[in-house]
PDB file of C-alpha atoms in Angstrom:
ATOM      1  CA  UNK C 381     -16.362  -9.250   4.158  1.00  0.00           C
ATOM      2  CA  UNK C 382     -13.662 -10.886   2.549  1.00  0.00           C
ATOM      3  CA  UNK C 383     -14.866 -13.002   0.536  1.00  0.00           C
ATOM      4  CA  UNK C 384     -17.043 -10.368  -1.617  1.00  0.00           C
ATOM      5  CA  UNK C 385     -13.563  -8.726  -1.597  1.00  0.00           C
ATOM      6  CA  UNK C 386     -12.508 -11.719  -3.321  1.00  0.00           C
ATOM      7  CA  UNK C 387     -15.506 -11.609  -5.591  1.00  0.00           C
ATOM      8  CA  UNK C 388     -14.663  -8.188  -6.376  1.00  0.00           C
ATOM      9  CA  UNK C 389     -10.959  -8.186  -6.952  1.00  0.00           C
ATOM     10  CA  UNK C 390     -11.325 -11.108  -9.811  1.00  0.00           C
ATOM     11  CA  UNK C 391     -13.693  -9.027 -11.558  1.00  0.00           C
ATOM     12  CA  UNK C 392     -11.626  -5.897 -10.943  1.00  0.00           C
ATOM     13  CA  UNK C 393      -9.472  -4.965 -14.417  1.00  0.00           C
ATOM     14  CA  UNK C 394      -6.278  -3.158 -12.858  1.00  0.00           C
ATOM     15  CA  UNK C 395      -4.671  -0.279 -14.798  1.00  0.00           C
ATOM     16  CA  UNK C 396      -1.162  -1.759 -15.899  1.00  0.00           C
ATOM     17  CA  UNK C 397       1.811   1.356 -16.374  1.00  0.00           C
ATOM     18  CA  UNK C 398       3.956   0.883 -19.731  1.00  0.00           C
ATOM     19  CA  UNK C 399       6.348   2.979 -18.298  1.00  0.00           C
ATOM     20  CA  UNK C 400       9.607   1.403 -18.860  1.00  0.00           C
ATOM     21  CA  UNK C 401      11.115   1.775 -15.131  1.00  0.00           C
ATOM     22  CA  UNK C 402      12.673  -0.199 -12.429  1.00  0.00           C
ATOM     23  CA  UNK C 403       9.881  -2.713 -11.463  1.00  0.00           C
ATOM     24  CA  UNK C 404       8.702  -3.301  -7.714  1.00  0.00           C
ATOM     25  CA  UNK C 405       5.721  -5.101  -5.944  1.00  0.00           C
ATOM     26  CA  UNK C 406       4.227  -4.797  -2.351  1.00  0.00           C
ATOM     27  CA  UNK C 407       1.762  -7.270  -0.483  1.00  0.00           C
ATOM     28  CA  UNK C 408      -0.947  -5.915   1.276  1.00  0.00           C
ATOM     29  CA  UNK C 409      -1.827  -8.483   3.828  1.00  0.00           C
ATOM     30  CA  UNK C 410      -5.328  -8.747   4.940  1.00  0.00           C
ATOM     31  CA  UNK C 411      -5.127 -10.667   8.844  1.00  0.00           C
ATOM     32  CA  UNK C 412      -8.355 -12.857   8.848  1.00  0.00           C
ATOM     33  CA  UNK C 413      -9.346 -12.602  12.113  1.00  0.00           C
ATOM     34  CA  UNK C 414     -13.326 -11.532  13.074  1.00  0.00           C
ATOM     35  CA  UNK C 415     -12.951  -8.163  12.783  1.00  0.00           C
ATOM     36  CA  UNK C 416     -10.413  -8.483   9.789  1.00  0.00           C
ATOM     37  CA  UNK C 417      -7.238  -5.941  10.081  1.00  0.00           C
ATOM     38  CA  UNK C 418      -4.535  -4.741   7.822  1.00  0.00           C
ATOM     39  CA  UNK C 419      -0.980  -5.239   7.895  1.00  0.00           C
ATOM     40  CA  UNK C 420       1.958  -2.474   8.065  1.00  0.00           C
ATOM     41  CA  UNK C 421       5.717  -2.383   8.510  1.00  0.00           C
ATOM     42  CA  UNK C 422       7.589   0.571   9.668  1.00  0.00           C
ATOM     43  CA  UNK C 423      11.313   1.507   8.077  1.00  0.00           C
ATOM     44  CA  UNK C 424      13.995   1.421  10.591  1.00  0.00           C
ATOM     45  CA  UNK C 425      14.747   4.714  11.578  1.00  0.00           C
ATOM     46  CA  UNK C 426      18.499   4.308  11.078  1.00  0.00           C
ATOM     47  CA  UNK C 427      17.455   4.372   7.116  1.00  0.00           C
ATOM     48  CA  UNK C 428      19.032   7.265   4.944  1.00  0.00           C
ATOM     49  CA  UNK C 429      16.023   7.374   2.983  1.00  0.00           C
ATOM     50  CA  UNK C 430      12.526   6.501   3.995  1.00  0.00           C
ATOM     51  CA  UNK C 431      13.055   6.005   7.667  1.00  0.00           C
ATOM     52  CA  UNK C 432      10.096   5.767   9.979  1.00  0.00           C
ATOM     53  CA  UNK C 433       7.442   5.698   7.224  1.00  0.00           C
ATOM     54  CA  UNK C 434       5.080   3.239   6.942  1.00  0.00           C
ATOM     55  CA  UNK C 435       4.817   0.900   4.101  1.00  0.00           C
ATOM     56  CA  UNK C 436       3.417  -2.282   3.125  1.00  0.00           C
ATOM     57  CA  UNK C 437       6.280  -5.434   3.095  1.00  0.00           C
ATOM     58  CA  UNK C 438       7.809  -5.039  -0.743  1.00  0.00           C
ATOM     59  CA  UNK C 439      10.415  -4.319  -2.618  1.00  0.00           C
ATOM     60  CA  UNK C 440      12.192  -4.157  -5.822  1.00  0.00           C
ATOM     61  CA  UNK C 441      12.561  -6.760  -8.386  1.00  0.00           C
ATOM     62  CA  UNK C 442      15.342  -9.158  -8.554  1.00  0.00           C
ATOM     63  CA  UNK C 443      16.734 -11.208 -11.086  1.00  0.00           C
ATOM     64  CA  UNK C 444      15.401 -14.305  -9.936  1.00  0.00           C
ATOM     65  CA  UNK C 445      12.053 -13.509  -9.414  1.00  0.00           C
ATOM     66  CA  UNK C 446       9.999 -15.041 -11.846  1.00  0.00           C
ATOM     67  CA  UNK C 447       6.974 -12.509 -11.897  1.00  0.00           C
ATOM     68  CA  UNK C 448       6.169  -9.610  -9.702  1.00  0.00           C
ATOM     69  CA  UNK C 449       4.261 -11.264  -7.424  1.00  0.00           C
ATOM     70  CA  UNK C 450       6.962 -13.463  -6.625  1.00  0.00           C
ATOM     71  CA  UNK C 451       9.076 -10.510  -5.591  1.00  0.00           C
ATOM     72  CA  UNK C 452       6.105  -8.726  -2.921  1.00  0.00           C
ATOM     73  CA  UNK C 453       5.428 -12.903  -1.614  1.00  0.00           C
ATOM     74  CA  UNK C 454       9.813 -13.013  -1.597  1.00  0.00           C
ATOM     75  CA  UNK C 455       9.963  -9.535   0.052  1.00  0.00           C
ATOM     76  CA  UNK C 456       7.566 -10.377   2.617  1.00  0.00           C
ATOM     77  CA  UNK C 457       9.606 -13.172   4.120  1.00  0.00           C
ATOM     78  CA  UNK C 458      12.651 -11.499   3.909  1.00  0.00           C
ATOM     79  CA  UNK C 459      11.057  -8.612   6.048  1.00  0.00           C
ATOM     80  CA  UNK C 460       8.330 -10.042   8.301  1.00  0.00           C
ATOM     81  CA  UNK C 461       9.333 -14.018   8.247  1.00  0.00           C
ATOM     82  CA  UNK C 462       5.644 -14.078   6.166  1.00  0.00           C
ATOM     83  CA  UNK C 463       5.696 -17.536   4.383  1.00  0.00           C
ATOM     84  CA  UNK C 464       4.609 -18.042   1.392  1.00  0.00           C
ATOM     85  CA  UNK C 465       2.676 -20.740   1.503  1.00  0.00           C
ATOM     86  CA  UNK C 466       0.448 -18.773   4.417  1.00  0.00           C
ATOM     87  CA  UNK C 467      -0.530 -16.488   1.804  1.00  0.00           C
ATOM     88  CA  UNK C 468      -4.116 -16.341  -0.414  1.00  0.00           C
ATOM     89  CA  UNK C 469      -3.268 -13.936  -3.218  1.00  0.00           C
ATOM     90  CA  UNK C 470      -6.813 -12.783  -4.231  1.00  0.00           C
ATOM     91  CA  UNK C 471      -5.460 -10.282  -7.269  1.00  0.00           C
ATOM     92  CA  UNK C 472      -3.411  -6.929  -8.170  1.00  0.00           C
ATOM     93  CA  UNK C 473      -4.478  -3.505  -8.271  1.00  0.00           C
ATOM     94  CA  UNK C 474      -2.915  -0.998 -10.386  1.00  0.00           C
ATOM     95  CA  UNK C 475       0.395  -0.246 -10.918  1.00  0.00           C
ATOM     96  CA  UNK C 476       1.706   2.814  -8.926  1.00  0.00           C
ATOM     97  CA  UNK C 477       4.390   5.394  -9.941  1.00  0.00           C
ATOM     98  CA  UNK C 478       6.466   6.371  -7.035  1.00  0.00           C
ATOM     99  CA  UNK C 479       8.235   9.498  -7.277  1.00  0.00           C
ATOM    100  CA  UNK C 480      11.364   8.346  -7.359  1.00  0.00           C
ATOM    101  CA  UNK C 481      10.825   6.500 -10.389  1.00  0.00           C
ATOM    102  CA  UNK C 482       9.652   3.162  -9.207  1.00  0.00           C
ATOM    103  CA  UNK C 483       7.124   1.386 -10.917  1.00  0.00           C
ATOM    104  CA  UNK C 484       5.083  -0.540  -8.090  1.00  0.00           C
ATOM    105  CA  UNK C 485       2.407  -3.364  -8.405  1.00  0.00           C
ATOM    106  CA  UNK C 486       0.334  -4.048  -5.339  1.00  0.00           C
ATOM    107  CA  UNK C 487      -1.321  -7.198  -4.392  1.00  0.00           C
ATOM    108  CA  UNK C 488      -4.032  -8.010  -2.031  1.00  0.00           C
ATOM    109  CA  UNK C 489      -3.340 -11.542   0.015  1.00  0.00           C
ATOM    110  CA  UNK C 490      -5.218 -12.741   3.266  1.00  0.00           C
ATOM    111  CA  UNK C 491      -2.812 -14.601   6.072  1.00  0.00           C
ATOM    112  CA  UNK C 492      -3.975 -16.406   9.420  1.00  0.00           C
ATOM    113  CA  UNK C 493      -4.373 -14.038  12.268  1.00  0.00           C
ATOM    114  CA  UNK C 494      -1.164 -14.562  14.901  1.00  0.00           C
ATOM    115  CA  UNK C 495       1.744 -15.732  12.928  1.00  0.00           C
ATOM    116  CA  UNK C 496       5.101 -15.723  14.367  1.00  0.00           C
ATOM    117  CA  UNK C 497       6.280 -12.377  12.235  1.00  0.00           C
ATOM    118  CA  UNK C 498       9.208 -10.515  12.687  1.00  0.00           C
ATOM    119  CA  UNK C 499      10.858  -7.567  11.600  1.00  0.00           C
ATOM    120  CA  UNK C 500      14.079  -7.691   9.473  1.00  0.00           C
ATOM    121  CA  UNK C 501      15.543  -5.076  11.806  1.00  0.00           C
ATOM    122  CA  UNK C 502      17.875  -4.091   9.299  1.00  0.00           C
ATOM    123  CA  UNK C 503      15.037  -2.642   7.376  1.00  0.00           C
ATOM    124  CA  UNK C 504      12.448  -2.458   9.604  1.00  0.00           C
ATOM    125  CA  UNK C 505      11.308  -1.605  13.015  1.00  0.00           C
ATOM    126  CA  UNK C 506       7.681  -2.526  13.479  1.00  0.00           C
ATOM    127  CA  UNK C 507       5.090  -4.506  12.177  1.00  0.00           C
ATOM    128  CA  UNK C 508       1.185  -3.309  13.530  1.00  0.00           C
ATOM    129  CA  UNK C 509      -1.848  -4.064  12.451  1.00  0.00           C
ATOM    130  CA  UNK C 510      -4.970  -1.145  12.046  1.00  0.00           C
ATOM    131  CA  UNK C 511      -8.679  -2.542  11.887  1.00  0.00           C
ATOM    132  CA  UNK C 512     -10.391  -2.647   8.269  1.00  0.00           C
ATOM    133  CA  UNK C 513     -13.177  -0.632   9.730  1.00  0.00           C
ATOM    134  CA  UNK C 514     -10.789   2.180  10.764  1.00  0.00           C
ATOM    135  CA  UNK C 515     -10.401   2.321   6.310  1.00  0.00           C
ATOM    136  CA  UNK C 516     -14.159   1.826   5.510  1.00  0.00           C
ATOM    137  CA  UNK C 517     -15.625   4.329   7.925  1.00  0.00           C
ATOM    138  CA  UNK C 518     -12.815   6.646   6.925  1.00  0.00           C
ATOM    139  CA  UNK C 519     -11.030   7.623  10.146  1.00  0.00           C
ATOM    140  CA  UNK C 520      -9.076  10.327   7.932  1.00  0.00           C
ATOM    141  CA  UNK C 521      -7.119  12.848   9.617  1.00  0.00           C
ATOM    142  CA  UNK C 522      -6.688  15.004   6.989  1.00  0.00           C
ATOM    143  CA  UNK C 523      -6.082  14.907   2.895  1.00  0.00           C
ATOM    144  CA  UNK C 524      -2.672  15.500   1.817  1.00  0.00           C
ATOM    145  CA  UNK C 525      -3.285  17.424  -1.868  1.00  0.00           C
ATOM    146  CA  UNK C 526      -0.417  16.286  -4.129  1.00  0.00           C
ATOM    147  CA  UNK C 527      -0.345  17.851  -7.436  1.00  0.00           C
ATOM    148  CA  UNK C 528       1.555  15.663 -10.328  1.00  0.00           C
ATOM    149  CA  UNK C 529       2.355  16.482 -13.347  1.00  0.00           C
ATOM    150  CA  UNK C 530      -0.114  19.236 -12.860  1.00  0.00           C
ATOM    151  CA  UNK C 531      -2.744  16.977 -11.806  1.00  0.00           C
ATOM    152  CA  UNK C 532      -4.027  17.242  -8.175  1.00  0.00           C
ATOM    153  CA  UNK C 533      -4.319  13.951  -5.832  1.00  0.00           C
ATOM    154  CA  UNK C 534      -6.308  13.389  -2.957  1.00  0.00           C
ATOM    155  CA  UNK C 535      -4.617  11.260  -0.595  1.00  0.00           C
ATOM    156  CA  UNK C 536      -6.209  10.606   2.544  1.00  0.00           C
ATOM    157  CA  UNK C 537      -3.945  10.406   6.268  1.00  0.00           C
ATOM    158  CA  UNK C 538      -4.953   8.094   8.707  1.00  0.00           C
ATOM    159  CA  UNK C 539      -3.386   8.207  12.000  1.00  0.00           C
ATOM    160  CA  UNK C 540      -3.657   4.747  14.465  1.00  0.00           C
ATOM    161  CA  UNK C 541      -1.537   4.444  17.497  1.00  0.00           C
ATOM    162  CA  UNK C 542       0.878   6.806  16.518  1.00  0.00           C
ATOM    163  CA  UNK C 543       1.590   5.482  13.015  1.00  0.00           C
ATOM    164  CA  UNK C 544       0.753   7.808  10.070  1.00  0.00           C
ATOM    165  CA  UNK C 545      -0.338   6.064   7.302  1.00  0.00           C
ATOM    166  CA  UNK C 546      -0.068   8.240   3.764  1.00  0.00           C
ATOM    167  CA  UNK C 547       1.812   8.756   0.435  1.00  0.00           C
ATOM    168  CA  UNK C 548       2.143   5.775  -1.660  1.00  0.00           C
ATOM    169  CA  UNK C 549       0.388   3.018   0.720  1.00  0.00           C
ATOM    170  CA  UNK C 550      -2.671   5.451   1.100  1.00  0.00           C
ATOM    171  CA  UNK C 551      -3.162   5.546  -2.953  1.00  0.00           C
ATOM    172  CA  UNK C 552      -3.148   1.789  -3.174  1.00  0.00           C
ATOM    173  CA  UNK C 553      -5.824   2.199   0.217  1.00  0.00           C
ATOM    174  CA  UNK C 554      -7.821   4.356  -2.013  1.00  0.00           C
ATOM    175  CA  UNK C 555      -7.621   1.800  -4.731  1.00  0.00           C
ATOM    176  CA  UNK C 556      -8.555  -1.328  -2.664  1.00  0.00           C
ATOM    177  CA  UNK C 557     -11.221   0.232  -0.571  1.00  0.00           C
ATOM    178  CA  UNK C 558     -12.973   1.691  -3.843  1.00  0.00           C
ATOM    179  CA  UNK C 559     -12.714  -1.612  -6.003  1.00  0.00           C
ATOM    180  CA  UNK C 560     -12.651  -4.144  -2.815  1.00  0.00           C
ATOM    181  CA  UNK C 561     -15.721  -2.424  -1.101  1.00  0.00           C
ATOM    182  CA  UNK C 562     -17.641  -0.319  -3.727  1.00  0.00           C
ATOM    183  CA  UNK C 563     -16.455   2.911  -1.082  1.00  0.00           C
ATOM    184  CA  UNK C 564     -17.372   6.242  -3.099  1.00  0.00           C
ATOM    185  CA  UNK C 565     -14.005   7.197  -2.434  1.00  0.00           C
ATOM    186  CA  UNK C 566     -11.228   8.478  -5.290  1.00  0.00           C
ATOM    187  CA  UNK C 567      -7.846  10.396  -5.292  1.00  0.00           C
ATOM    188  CA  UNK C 568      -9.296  12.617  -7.760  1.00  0.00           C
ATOM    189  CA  UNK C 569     -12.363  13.674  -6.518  1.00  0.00           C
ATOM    190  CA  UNK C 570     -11.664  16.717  -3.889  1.00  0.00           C
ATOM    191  CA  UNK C 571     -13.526  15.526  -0.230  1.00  0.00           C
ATOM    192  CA  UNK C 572     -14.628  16.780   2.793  1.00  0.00           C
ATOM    193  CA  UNK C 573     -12.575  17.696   5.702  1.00  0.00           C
ATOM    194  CA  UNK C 574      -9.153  19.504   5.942  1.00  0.00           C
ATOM    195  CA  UNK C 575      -6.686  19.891   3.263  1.00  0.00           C
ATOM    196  CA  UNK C 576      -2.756  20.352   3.197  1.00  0.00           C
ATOM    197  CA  UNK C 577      -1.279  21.451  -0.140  1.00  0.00           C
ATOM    198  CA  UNK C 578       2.206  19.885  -0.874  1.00  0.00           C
ATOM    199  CA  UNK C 579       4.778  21.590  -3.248  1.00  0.00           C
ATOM    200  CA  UNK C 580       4.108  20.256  -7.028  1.00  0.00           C
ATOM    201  CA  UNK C 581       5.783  17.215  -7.456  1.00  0.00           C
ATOM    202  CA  UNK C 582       7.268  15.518 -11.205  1.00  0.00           C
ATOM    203  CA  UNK C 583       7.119  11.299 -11.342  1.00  0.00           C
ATOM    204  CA  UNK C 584      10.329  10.954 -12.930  1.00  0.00           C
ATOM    205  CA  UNK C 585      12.544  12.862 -10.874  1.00  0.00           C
ATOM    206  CA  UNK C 586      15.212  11.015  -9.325  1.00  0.00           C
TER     207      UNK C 586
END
């Protein structure tokens, strides 16, 4: 399973943003074990912004980072104790505005299953893991409709063990399970299932 998602992601050309905005990257840790899982944090719910949502271990560039992917691999040990040197990068996917005004670059990495992680508890306050298969048989609970700029997104919910996983971290899902897995699934195409309208939404507002 991985490895034609490794196959996949080299050939995979990811749309780059020219937007010229404040710059942040994300890993999205794959855990190799049999049945291969994904990796999540949670934001500390003392947070005045962001608090209890989850996310995937990232942040925004600094100075001395000498790409982007050196800030999501520099992020990840400063919030989950995630060396780098455990990490396989197998590639990007596309850049992602956030709405308030971040430009974010995901990349895909695979890590040993049962590393000593733990959560910067000044940021954080969890760190879970959901299966793969809970993506690819798409255990939606709903799709949150987000209209941008005029232009509707599909972005599915996925509930595991209490965590809600949406918003940003489910359009870079949508991304990797499409490219990664050939899924027939797209945030602009409208699916199946229940839909929840959210109020209209502009990409630079700060």
């Amino acid at each position: 399973m991985l490895e034609k998602l490794r196959e996949r992601l080299q050939a995979h050309a990811p749309r780059r943003l020219r937007f010229d905005l404040p710059q942040a990257a994300v890993l999205m840790p794959l855990v190799a074990r049999p049945e291969p899982t994904l990796l999540f944090t949670r934001r500390a719910a003392h947070l005045s912004t962001h608090s209890g949502q989850v996310a995937f271990p990232g942040g925004k560039r600094e100075d001395q980072d000498d790409d982007l992917l050196a800030t999501a691999l520099r992020e990840s040990e400063e919030e989950i104790a995630l060396p780098a040197s455990r990490v396989e990068v197998l590639g990007r996917l596309s850049d992602v505005l956030s709405l308030h005004g971040l430009k974010v670059t995901p990349y895909v990495g695979v890590i040993p299953p049962d590393l000593p992680l733990v959560p910067d508890r000044r940021e954080l306050d969890a760190i879970f893991e959901v299966p793969l298969a809970h993506f690819l048989e798409d255990r939606r609970t709903h799709t949150d409709v987000i209209r941008v700029e005029g232009r509707d997104y599909y972005v599915p919910s996925y509930r595991r063990d209490g965590h809600v996983i949406w918003g940003l971290s489910s359009m870079m899902l949508v991304e990797l399970l499409a490219e990664g897995w050939g899924m027939p699934i797209s945030l602009f195409a409208r699916p199946a299932g229940e839909l929840r309208y959210h109020p209209e939404r502009r990409l630079l507002d700060r």
